[in-house]
CSV table of C-alpha atoms in Angstrom, one decimal:
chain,number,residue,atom,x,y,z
A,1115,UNK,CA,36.5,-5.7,11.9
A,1116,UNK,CA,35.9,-8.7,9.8
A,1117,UNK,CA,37.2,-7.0,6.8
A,1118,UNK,CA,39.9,-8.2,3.8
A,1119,UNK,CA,40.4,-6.6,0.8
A,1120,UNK,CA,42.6,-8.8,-1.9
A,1121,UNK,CA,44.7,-6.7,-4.3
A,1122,UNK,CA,43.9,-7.3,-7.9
A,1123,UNK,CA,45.6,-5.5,-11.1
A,1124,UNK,CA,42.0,-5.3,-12.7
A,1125,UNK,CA,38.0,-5.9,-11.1
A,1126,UNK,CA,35.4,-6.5,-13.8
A,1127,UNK,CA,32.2,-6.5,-12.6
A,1128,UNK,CA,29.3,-7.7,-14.8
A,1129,UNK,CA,26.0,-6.5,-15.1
A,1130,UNK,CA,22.9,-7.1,-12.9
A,1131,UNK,CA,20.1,-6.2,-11.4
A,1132,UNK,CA,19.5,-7.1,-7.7
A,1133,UNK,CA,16.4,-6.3,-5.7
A,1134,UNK,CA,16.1,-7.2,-1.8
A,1135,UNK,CA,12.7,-6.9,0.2
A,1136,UNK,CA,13.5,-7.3,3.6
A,1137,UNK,CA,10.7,-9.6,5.4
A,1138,UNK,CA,10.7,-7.2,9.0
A,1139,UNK,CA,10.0,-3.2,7.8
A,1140,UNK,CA,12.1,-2.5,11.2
A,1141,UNK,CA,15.4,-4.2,12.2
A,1142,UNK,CA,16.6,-1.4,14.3
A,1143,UNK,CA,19.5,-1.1,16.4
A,1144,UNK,CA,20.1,2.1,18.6
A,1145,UNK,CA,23.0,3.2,20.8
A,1146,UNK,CA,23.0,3.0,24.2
A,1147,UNK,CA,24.4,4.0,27.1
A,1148,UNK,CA,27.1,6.5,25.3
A,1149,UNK,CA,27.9,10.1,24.0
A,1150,UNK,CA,25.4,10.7,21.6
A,1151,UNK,CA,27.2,13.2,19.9
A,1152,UNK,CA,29.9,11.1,18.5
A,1153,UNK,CA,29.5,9.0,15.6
A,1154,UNK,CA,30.9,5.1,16.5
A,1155,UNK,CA,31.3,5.2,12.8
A,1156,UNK,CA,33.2,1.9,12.2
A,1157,UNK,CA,30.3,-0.1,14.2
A,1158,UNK,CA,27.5,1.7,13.1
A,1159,UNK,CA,28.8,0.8,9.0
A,1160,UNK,CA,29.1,-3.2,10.2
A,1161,UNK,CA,26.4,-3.5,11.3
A,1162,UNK,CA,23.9,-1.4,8.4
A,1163,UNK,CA,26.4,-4.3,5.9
A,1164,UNK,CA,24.4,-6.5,8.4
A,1165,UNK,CA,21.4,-5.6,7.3
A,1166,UNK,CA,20.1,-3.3,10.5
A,1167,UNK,CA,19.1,0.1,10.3
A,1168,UNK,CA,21.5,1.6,12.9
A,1169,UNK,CA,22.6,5.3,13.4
A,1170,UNK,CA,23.7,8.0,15.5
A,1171,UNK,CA,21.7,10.0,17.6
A,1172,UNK,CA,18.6,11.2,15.8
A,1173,UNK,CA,15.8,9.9,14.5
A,1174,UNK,CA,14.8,5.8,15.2
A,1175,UNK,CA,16.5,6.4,18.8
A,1176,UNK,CA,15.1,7.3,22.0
A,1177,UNK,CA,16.5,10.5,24.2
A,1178,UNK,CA,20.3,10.0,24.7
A,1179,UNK,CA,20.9,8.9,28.3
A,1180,UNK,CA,23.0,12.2,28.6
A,1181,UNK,CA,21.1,15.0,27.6
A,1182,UNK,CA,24.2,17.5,27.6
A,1183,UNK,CA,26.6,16.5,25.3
A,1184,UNK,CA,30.0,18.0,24.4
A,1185,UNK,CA,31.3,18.9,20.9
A,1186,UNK,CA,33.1,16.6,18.9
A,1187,UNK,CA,33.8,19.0,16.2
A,1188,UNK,CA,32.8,19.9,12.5
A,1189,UNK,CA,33.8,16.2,11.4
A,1190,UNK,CA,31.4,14.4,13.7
A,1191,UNK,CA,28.6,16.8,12.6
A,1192,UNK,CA,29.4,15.5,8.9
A,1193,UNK,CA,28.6,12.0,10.2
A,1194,UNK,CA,25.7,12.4,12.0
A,1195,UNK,CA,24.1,14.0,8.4
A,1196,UNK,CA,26.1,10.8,6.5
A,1197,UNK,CA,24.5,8.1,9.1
A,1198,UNK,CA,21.1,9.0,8.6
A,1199,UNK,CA,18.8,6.0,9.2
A,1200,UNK,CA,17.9,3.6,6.3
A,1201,UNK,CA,14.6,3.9,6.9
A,1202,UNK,CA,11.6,5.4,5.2
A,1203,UNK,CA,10.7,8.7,6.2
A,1204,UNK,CA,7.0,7.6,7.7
A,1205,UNK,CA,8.9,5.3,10.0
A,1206,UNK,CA,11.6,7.4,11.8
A,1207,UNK,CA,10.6,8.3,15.2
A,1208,UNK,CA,9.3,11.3,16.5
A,1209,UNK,CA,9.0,11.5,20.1
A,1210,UNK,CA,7.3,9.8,22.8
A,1211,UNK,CA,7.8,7.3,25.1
A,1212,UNK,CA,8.8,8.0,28.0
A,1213,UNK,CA,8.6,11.9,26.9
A,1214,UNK,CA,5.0,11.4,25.8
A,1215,UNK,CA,3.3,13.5,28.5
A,1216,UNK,CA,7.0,15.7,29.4
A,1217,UNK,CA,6.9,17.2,26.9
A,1218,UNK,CA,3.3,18.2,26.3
A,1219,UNK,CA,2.4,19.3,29.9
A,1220,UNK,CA,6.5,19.9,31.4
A,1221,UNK,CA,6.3,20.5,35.0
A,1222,UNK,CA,7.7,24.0,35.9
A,1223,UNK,CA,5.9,25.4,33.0
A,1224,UNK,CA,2.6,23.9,34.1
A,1225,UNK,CA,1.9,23.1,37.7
A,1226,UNK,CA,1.2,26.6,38.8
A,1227,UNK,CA,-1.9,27.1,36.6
A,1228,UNK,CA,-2.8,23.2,36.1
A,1229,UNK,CA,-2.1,21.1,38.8
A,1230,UNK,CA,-5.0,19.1,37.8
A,1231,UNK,CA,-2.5,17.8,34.8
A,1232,UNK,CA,-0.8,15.7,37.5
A,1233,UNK,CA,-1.4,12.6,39.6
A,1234,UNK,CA,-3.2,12.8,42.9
A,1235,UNK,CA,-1.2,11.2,45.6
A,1236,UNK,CA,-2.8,10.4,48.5
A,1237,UNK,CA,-5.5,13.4,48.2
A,1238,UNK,CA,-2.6,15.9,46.9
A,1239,UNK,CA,-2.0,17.2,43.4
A,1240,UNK,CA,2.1,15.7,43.3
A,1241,UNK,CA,4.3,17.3,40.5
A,1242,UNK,CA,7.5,16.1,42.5
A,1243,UNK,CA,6.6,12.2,41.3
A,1244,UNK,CA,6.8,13.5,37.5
A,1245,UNK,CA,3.1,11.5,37.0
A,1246,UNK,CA,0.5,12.4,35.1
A,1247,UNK,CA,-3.8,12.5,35.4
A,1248,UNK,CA,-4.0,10.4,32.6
A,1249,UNK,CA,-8.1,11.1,32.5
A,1250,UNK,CA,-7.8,15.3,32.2
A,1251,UNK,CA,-9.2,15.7,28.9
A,1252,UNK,CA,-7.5,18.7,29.1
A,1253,UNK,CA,-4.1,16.7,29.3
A,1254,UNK,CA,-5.0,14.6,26.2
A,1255,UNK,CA,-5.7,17.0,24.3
A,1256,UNK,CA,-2.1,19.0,24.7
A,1257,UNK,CA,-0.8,15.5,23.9
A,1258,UNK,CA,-2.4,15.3,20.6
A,1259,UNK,CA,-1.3,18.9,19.5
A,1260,UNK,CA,2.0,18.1,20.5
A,1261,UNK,CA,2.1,15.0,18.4
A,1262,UNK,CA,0.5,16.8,15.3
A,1263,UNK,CA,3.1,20.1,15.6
A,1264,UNK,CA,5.6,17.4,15.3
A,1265,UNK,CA,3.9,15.5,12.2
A,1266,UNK,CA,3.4,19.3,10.4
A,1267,UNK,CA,7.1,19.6,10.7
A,1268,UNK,CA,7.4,16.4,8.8
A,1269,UNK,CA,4.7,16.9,6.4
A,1270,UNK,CA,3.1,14.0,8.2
A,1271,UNK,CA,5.5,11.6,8.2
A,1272,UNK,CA,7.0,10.0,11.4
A,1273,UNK,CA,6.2,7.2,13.5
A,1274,UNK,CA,5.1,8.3,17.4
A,1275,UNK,CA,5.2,6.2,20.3
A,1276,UNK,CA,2.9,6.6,23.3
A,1277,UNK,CA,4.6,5.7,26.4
A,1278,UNK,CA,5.0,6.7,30.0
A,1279,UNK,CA,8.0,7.4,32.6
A,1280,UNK,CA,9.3,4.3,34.4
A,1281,UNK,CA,8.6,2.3,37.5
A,1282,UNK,CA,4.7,2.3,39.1
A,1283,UNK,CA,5.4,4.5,41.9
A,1284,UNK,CA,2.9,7.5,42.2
A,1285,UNK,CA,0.3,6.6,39.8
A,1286,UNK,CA,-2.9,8.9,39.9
A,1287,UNK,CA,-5.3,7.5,42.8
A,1288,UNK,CA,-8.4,10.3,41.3
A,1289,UNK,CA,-11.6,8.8,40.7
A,1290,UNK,CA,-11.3,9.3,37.0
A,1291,UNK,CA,-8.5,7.4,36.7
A,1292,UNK,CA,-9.3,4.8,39.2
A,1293,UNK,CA,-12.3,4.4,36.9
A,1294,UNK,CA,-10.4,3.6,33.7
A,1295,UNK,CA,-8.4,0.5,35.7
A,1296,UNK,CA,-9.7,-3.3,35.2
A,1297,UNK,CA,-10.9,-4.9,37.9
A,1298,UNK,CA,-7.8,-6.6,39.5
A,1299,UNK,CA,-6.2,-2.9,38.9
A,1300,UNK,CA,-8.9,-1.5,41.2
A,1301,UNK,CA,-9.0,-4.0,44.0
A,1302,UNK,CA,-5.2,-3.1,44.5
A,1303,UNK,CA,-3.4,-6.3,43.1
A,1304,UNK,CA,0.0,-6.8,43.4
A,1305,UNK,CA,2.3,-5.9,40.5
A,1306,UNK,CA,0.0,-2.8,39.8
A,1307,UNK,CA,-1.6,-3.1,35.9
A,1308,UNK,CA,-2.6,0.1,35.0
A,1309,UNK,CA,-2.9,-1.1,31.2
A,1310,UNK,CA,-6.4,-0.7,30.7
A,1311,UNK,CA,-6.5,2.9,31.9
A,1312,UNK,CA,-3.1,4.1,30.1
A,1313,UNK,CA,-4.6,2.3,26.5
A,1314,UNK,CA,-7.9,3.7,26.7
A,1315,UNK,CA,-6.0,7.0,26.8
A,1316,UNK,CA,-3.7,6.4,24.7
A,1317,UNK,CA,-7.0,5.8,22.1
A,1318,UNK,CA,-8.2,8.7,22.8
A,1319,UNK,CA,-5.3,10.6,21.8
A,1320,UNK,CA,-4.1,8.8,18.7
A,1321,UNK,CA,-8.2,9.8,17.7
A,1322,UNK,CA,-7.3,13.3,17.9
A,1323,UNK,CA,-4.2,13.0,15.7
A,1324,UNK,CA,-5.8,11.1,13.6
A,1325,UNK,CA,-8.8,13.6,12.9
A,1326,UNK,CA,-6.1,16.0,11.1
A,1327,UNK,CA,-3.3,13.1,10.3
A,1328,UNK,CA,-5.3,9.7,9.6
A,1329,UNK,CA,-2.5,7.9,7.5
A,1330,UNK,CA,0.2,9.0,10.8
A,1331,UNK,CA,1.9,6.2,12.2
A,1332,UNK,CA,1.2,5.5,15.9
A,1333,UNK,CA,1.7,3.1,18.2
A,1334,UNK,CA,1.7,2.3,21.5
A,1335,UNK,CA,4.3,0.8,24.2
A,1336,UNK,CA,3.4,-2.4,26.1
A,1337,UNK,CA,5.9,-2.1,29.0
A,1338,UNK,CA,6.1,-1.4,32.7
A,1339,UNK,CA,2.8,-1.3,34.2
A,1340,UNK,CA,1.1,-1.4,31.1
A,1341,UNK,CA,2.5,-4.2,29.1
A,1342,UNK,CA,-0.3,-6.6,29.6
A,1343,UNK,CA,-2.9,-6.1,27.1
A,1344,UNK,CA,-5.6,-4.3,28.2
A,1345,UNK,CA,-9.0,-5.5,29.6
A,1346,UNK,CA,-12.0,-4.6,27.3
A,1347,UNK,CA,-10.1,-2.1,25.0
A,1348,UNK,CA,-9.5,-2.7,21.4
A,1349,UNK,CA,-6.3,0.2,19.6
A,1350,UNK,CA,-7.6,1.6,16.6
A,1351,UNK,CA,-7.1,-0.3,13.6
A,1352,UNK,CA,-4.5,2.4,12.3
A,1353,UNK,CA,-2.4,1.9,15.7
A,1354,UNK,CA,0.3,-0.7,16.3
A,1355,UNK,CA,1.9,-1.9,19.2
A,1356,UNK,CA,5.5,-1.9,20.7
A,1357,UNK,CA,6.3,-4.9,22.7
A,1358,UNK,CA,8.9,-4.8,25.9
A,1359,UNK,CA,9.8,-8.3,26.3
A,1360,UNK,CA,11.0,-8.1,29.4
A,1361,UNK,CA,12.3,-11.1,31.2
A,1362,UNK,CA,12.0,-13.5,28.3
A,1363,UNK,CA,15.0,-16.0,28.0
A,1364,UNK,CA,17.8,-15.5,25.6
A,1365,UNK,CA,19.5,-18.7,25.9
A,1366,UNK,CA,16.7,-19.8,23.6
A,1367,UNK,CA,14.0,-18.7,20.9
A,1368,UNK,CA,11.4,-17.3,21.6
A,1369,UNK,CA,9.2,-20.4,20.4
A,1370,UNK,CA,11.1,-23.0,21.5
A,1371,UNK,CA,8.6,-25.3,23.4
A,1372,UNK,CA,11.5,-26.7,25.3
A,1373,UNK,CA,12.1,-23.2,27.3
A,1374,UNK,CA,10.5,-22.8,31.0
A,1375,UNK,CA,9.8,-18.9,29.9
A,1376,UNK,CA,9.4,-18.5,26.6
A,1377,UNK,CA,6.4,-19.9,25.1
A,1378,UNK,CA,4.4,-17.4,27.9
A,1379,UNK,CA,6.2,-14.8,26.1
A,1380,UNK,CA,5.0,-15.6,22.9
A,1381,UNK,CA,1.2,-16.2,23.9
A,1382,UNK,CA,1.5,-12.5,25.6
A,1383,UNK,CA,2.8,-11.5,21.7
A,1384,UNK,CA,-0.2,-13.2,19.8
A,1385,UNK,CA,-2.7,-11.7,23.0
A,1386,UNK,CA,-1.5,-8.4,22.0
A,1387,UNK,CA,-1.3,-9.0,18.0
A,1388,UNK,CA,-5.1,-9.7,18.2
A,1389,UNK,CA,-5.8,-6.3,19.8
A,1390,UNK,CA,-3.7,-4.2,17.4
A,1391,UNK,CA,-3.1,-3.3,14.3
A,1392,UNK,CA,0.1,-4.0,13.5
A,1393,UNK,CA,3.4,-5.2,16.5
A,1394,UNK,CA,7.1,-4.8,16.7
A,1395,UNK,CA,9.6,-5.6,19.3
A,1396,UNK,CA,11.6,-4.1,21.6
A,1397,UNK,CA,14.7,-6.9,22.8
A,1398,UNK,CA,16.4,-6.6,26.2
A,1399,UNK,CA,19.1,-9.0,25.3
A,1400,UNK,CA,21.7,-6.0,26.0
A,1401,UNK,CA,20.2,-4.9,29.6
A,1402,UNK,CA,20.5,-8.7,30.9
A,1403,UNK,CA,23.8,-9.5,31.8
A,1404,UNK,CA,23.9,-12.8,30.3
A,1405,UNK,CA,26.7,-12.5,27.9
A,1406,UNK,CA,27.4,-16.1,27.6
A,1407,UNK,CA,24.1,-16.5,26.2
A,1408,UNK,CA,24.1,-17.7,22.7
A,1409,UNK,CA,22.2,-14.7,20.9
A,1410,UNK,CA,24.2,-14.5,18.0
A,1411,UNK,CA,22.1,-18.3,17.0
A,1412,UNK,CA,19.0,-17.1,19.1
A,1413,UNK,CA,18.4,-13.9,17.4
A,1414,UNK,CA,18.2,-15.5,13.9
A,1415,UNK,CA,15.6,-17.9,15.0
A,1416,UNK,CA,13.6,-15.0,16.7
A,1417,UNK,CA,13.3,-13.2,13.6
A,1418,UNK,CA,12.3,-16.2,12.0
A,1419,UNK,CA,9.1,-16.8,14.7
A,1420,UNK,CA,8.0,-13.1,14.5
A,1421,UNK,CA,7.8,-13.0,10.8
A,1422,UNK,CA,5.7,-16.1,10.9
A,1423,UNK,CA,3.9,-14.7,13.8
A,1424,UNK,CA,3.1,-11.2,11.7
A,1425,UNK,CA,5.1,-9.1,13.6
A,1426,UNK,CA,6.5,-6.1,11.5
A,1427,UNK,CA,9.4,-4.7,13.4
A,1428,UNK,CA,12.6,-5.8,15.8
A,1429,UNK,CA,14.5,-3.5,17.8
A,1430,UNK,CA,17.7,-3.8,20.2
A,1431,UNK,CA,20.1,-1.5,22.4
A,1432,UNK,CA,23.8,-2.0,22.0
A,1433,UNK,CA,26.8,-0.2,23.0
A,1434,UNK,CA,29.2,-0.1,20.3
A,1435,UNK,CA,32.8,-1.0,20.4
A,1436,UNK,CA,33.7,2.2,19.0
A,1437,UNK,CA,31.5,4.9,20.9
A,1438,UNK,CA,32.6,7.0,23.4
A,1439,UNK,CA,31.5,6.1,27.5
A,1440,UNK,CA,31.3,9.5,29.1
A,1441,UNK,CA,31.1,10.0,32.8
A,1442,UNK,CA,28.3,12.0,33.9
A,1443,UNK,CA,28.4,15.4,33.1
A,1444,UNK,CA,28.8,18.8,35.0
A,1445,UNK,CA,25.1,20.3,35.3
C-alpha cells in the first residue's frame, strides 16, 4: 500500500554516503492479537520503511496470544528468518513479563515439593490463583538462574523484562510479603499498590544476574499493580524501566497542557525516570477503542516529548492488515 514505481529506460544513481542515528534506540511495534506463525509480510515491510523495528513472532515480542499454532509451510518459515528484528542483539527480548516467575517456578512441576513458592490466600498455600510468594528467597533465586541460562545462550546479550501475571486478585497475604508493601499497601487501600514489594524483588533478582552478567540488560515493568513507582526503593543504576501508560489520552500529546489527563501522565514518567536508570514505553493506543482518535498527528508529537524527556524506547501493539485472525484453537 502506498507504493508507485515509474518505469524508466535507464536509473543512474550517484554516489553517497548516508548515515541515520535514530534519536529513540527502541521504536518497536509487535503483532497482536493474530497467528504468530504467519508472516503479515506486506505490513510488517511498511512499516520497518517507516522506520519501526517490527517483526514476526520472535524476539522483541511478547508470548503470542495463541500458544498452539498451525503450520504455514516451508515459505513462512523462510520469512520468519528474513524478518528478523532490526535491532541490536543486546536489545531483543528474552523472556519475562508476564512469564517472569512461570517459567522459573511452573506450577505442576513445583507445587508438590514447594508450595511455599506460591501466594498464601487467606492462610492457604493457593497454586490455582497462578501467584507467586514474591519474598521466598528461594523463589528469587530460580528467577535469577532462569534469566542467566537464557543470557548464556546468548552470550549475554538480550534485554529481560521483570513483570508479573495480570489483574490484583490473589496477591500473597504472608508476613514477608506484607512486610515489603508501603504503607497505604498495608492498611488495605483501594486499588491495591503492591509496587514497593514487587520492585524490591525485582532488585534483588536483577543483583543476582548481575553478579555473573553485569553489562545484561534489565528492566522492569511499571504496570498493573505495580506501575506506581515505588515507596523508598531506588532500581539499580544498570536497570531501566518499562512504562504501561495505561489510560492516558490519545486524542492529544502526552505534554499537551491543555489535556484533562495527560500532563499526570507525564509527571508519573519523570517520577519514575528519577528512580531508574534508563525508561521506555509501552502505548495502549491499539487496546482503546478510540479509532477516531487522531494518533497518526499524536504519535509524532509523543516521540518528540519522550526524547526531550530522556526516554530511550517506544513500543505499540497492532494488528496488521495482512495477518491472519484465527479462532481459538483445538486443545
Amino acid at each position: 500500500p502506498g507504493d508507485y514505481h515509474p518505469t524508466r529506460a535507464e536509473l543512474e544513481i550517484p554516489a553517497c554516503e548516508t548515515f541515520k542515528a535514530p534519536d529513540l534506540d527502541e521504536r518497536s511495534l509487535s503483532q497482536t492479537g493474530a497467528s504468530s506463525g504467519y508472516v503479515p509480510h506486506r505490513g510488517i515491510e511498511w512499516t520497518v520503511r517507516l522506520g519501526l523495528q517490527a517483526c514476526p513472532w520472535d524476539a522483541l515480542s511478547f508470548m503470542p496470544f495463541r500458544h498452539r499454532q498451525p503450520d504455514f509451510g516451508p515459505r513462512q518459515r523462510e520469512l520468519h528468518r528474513a524478518f528478523r528484528p532490526r535491532a541490536q542483539m543486546r536489545r531483543l527480548h528474552l523472556g519475562g513479563g508476564h512469564m517472569t516467575f512461570l517459567d522459573a517456578a511452573p506450577v505442576r512441576k513445583c507445587f508438590a515439593e514447594h508450595p511455599g513458592y506460591f501466594a498464601e490466600v487467606k492462610g492457604k498455600r493457593d497454586p490455582g490463583n497462578g501467584r507467586y510468594c514474591l519474598s521466598n528467597p528461594e523463589l528469587q533465586r530460580l528467577v535469577a538462574e532462569d534469566v542467566v541460562r537464557r543470557l548464556d545462550r546468548t552470550g549475554g546479550r538480550g534485554s529481560y523484562l521483570f513483570g508479573l501475571q495480570d489483574g490484583e486478585d490473589g496477591l500473597c497475604e504472608c508476613a514477608d510479603c506484607r512486610a515489603l508493601d508501603d504503607a497505604a499497601a498495608k492498611a488495605g487501600k483501594p486499588n491495591r499498590n503492591i509496587s514497593t514489594r514487587f520492585h524490591t524483588v525485582a532488585r534483588n533478582i536483577a543483583a543476582k544476574v548481575y553478579e555473573r552478567y553485569p553489562d545484561a540488560v534489565l528492566r522492569n515493568w511499571a504496570y498493573s499493580v505495580y506501575r506506581q513507582p515505588p515507596t523508598g526503593v531506588r532500581l539499580d543504576p544498570r536497570t531501566g524501566v518499562e512504562m504501561c501508560i495505561h489510560g492516558r489520552c490519545y486524542g492529544h500529546a502526552i505534554d499537551d497542557p491543555h489535556c484533562e489527563r495527560n500532563p499526570g501522565m507525564l509527571r508519573w514518567a519523570k517520577d519514575w525516570l528519577s528512580s531508574a536508570a534508563w525508561g521506555t514505553t509501552y502505548e495502549y493506543a491499539n487496546c482503546s477503542g478510540n479509532y477516531y482518535c487522531p494518533v497518526e498527528t499524536v504519535f509524532p508529537q509523543d516521540l518528540k516529548a519522550y526524547h526531550r524527556l530522556g526516554i530511550r524506547g517506544w513500543h505499540e501493539e497492532m494488528g496488521y492488515t495482512d495477518s491472519v485472525f484465527l479462532p481459538e484453537l483445538p486443545k
